[in-house]
XYZ file of C-alpha atoms in Angstrom:
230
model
C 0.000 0.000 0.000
C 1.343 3.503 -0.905
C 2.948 5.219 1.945
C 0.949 8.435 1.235
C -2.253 6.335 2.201
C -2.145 7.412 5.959
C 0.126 10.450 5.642
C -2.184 13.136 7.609
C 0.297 15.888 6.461
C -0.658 15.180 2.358
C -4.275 14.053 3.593
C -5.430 16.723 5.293
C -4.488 19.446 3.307
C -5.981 17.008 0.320
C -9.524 17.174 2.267
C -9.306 20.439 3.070
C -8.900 21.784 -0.616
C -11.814 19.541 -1.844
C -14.206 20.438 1.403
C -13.550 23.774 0.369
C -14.129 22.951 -3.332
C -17.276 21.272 -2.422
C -18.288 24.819 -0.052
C -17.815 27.114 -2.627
C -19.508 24.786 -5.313
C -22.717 24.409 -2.803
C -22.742 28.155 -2.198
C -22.692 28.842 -5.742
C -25.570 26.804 -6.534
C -27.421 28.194 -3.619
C -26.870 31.835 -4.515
C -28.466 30.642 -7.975
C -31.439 28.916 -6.715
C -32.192 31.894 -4.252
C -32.274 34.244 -7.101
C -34.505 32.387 -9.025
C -36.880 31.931 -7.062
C -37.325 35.536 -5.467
C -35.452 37.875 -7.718
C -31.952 39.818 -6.003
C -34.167 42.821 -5.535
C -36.418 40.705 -2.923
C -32.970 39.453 -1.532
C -31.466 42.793 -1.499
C -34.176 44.214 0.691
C -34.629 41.226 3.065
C -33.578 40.784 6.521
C -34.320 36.716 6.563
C -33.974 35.914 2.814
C -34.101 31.920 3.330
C -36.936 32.319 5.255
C -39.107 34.363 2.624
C -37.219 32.560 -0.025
C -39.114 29.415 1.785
C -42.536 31.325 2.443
C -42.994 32.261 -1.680
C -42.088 28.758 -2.584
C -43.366 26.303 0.374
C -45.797 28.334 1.597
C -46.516 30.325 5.074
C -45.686 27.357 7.480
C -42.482 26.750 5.486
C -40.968 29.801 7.085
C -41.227 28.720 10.378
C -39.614 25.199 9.862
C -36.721 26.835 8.347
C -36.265 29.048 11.206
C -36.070 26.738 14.019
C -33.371 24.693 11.888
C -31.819 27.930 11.271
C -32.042 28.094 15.460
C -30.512 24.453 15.650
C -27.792 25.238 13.228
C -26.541 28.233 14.987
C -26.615 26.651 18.320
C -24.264 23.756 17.089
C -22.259 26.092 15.194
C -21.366 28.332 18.214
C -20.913 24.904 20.266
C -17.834 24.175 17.760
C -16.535 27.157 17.872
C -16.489 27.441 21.318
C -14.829 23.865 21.256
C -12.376 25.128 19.215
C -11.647 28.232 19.975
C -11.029 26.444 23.693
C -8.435 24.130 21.993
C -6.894 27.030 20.583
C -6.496 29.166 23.665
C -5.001 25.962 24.718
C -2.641 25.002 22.581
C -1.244 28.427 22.376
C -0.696 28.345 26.201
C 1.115 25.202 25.899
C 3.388 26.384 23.699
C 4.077 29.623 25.103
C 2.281 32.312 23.839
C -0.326 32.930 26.294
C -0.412 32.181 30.404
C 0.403 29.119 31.268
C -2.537 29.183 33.415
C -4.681 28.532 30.426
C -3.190 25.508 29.573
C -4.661 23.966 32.927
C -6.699 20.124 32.706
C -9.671 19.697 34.312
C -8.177 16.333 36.797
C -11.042 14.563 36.045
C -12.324 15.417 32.627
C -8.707 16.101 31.070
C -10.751 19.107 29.514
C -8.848 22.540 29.627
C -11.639 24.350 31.429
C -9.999 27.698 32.138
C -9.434 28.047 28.412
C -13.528 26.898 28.272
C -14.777 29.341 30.739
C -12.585 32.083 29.361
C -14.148 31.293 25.581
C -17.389 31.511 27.279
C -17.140 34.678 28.697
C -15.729 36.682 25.596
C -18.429 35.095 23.465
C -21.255 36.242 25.737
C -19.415 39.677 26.035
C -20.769 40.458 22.419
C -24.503 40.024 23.448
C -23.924 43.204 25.046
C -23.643 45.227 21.574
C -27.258 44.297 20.760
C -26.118 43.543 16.816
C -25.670 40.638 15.473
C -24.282 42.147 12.011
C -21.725 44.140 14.052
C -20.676 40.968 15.684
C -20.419 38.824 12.666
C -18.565 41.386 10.784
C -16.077 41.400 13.898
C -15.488 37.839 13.360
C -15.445 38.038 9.497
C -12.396 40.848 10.115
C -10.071 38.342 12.112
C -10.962 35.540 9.845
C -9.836 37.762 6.915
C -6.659 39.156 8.528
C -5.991 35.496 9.630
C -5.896 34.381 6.400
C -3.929 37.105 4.944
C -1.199 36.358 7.922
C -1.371 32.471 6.324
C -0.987 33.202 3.044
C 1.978 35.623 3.621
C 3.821 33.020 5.999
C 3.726 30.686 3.270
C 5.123 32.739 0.976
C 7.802 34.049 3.268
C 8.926 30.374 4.046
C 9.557 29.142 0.693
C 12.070 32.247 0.222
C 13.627 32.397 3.564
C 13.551 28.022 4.485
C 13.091 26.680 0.730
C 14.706 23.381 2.868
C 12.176 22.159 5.062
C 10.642 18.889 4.327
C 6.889 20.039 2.518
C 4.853 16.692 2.297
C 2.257 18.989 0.711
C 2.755 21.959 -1.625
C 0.435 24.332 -2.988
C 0.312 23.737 -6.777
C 0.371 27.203 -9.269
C 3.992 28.700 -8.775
C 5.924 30.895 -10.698
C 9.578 30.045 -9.513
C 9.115 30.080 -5.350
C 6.405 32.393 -5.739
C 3.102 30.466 -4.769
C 0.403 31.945 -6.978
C -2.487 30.941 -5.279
C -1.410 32.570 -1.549
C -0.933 36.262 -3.703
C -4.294 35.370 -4.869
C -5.362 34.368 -1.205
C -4.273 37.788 0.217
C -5.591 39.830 -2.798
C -9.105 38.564 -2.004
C -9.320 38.865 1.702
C -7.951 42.778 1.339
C -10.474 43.536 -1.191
C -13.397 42.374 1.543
C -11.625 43.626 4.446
C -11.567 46.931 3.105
C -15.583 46.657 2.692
C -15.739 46.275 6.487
C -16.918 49.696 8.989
C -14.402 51.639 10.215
C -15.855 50.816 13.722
C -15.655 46.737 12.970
C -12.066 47.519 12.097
C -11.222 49.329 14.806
C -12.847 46.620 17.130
C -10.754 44.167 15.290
C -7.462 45.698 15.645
C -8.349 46.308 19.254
C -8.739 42.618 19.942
C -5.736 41.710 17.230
C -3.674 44.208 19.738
C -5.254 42.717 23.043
C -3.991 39.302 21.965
C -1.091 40.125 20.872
C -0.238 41.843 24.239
C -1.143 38.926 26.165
C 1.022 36.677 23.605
C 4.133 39.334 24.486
C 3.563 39.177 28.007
C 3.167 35.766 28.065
C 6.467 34.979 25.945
C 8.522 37.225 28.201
C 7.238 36.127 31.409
C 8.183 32.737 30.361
C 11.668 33.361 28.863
C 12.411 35.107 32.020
C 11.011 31.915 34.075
C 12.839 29.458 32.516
C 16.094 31.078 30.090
C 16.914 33.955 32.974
C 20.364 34.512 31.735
C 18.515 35.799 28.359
C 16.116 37.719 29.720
């Protein structure tokens, strides 16, 4: 059997391309159907366009159906992302670049709780701005910064360590350049600049909050355990 079989560093990536694939393909062909059925000046002006989209072609009772899946859907979203988000807070204290503290297991459930209840509490910090587009379009500006960061990591690393071992590459490159990151940061600028100013400024507020605590942390542990460096 080929070695590659089990390799999760050529795997994943390999799932995560076609998952993605699969997204945008899905979205595509729901943006489509959505239009034809109510027109994109209906959709324009609505506030809850899958519901009405459901109303003018199931009928009145469709509406509410849709909404309490709509309900269920959010709720297990939010579950995994405070699951991950958890995980993440986590790992990043295990490896140094937050307080140590939140890298603490739950004795009994192995769980890292502090990193839980900390997830917890900024997540139900945002009910407090009363706006649900405000909030998303928080979230939507550190998902598109994050993936400009990725994109421009990977590009740095195949100029300045062109020898580590890559199981997986990114196809599309002209020389070391890697097309498809340029392309990757080109996109996420051109809807980050579409954001408020105010989402921005929250963004860069909490970008500057973390990376505080990731300084403080860093330093507080170099000092700890390398003292002659510090």
């Amino acid at each position: 059997m080929n070695r590659t079989t089990f390799s999760p560093e050529i795997n994943i990536p390999r799932g995560l391309v076609l998952a993605i694939s699969a997204s945008i393909i899905l979205y595509i062909l729901v943006a489509i159907s959505a239009v034809s059925v109510l027109g994109w000046e209906e959709l324009s002006r609505s506030s809850a366009p899958f519901s009405d989209i459901a109303r003018y072609a199931l009928g009145p009772n469709a509406s509410a159906i849709i909404s309490i899946m709509a309900l269920f859907a959010t709720t297990n979203t939010v579950l995994l992302m405070l699951l991950a988000s958890s995980r993440i807070i986590y790992g990043m204290a295990s490896s140094g670049s937050l307080p140590p503290i939140l890298a603490s297991v739950h004795p009994r459930t192995h769980a890292p709780w502090i990193a839980t209840i900390l997830s917890m509490i900024i997540a139900m910090s945002f009910v407090f701005l009363e706006d649900i587009a405000f909030v998303a379009n928080v979230n939507n500006f550190t998902v598109f910064v994050t993936f400009i960061v990725i994109n421009a990591v990977l590009i740095s690393l195949r100029y300045k360590k062109p020898q580590i071992a890559r199981p997986f590459r990114v196809p599309i490159s002209l020389g070391k350049l890697a097309v498809l990151p340029v392309l990757g940061i080109l996109f996420n600028l051109l809807m980050l600049i579409q954001l408020e100013t105010r989402v921005m400024a929250i963004g860069l507020g909490l970008g500057g909050m973390g990376a505080l605590a990731a300084l403080i942390s860093m330093r507080y542990i170099k000092s700890l355990y390398f003292p002659s460096f510090s």
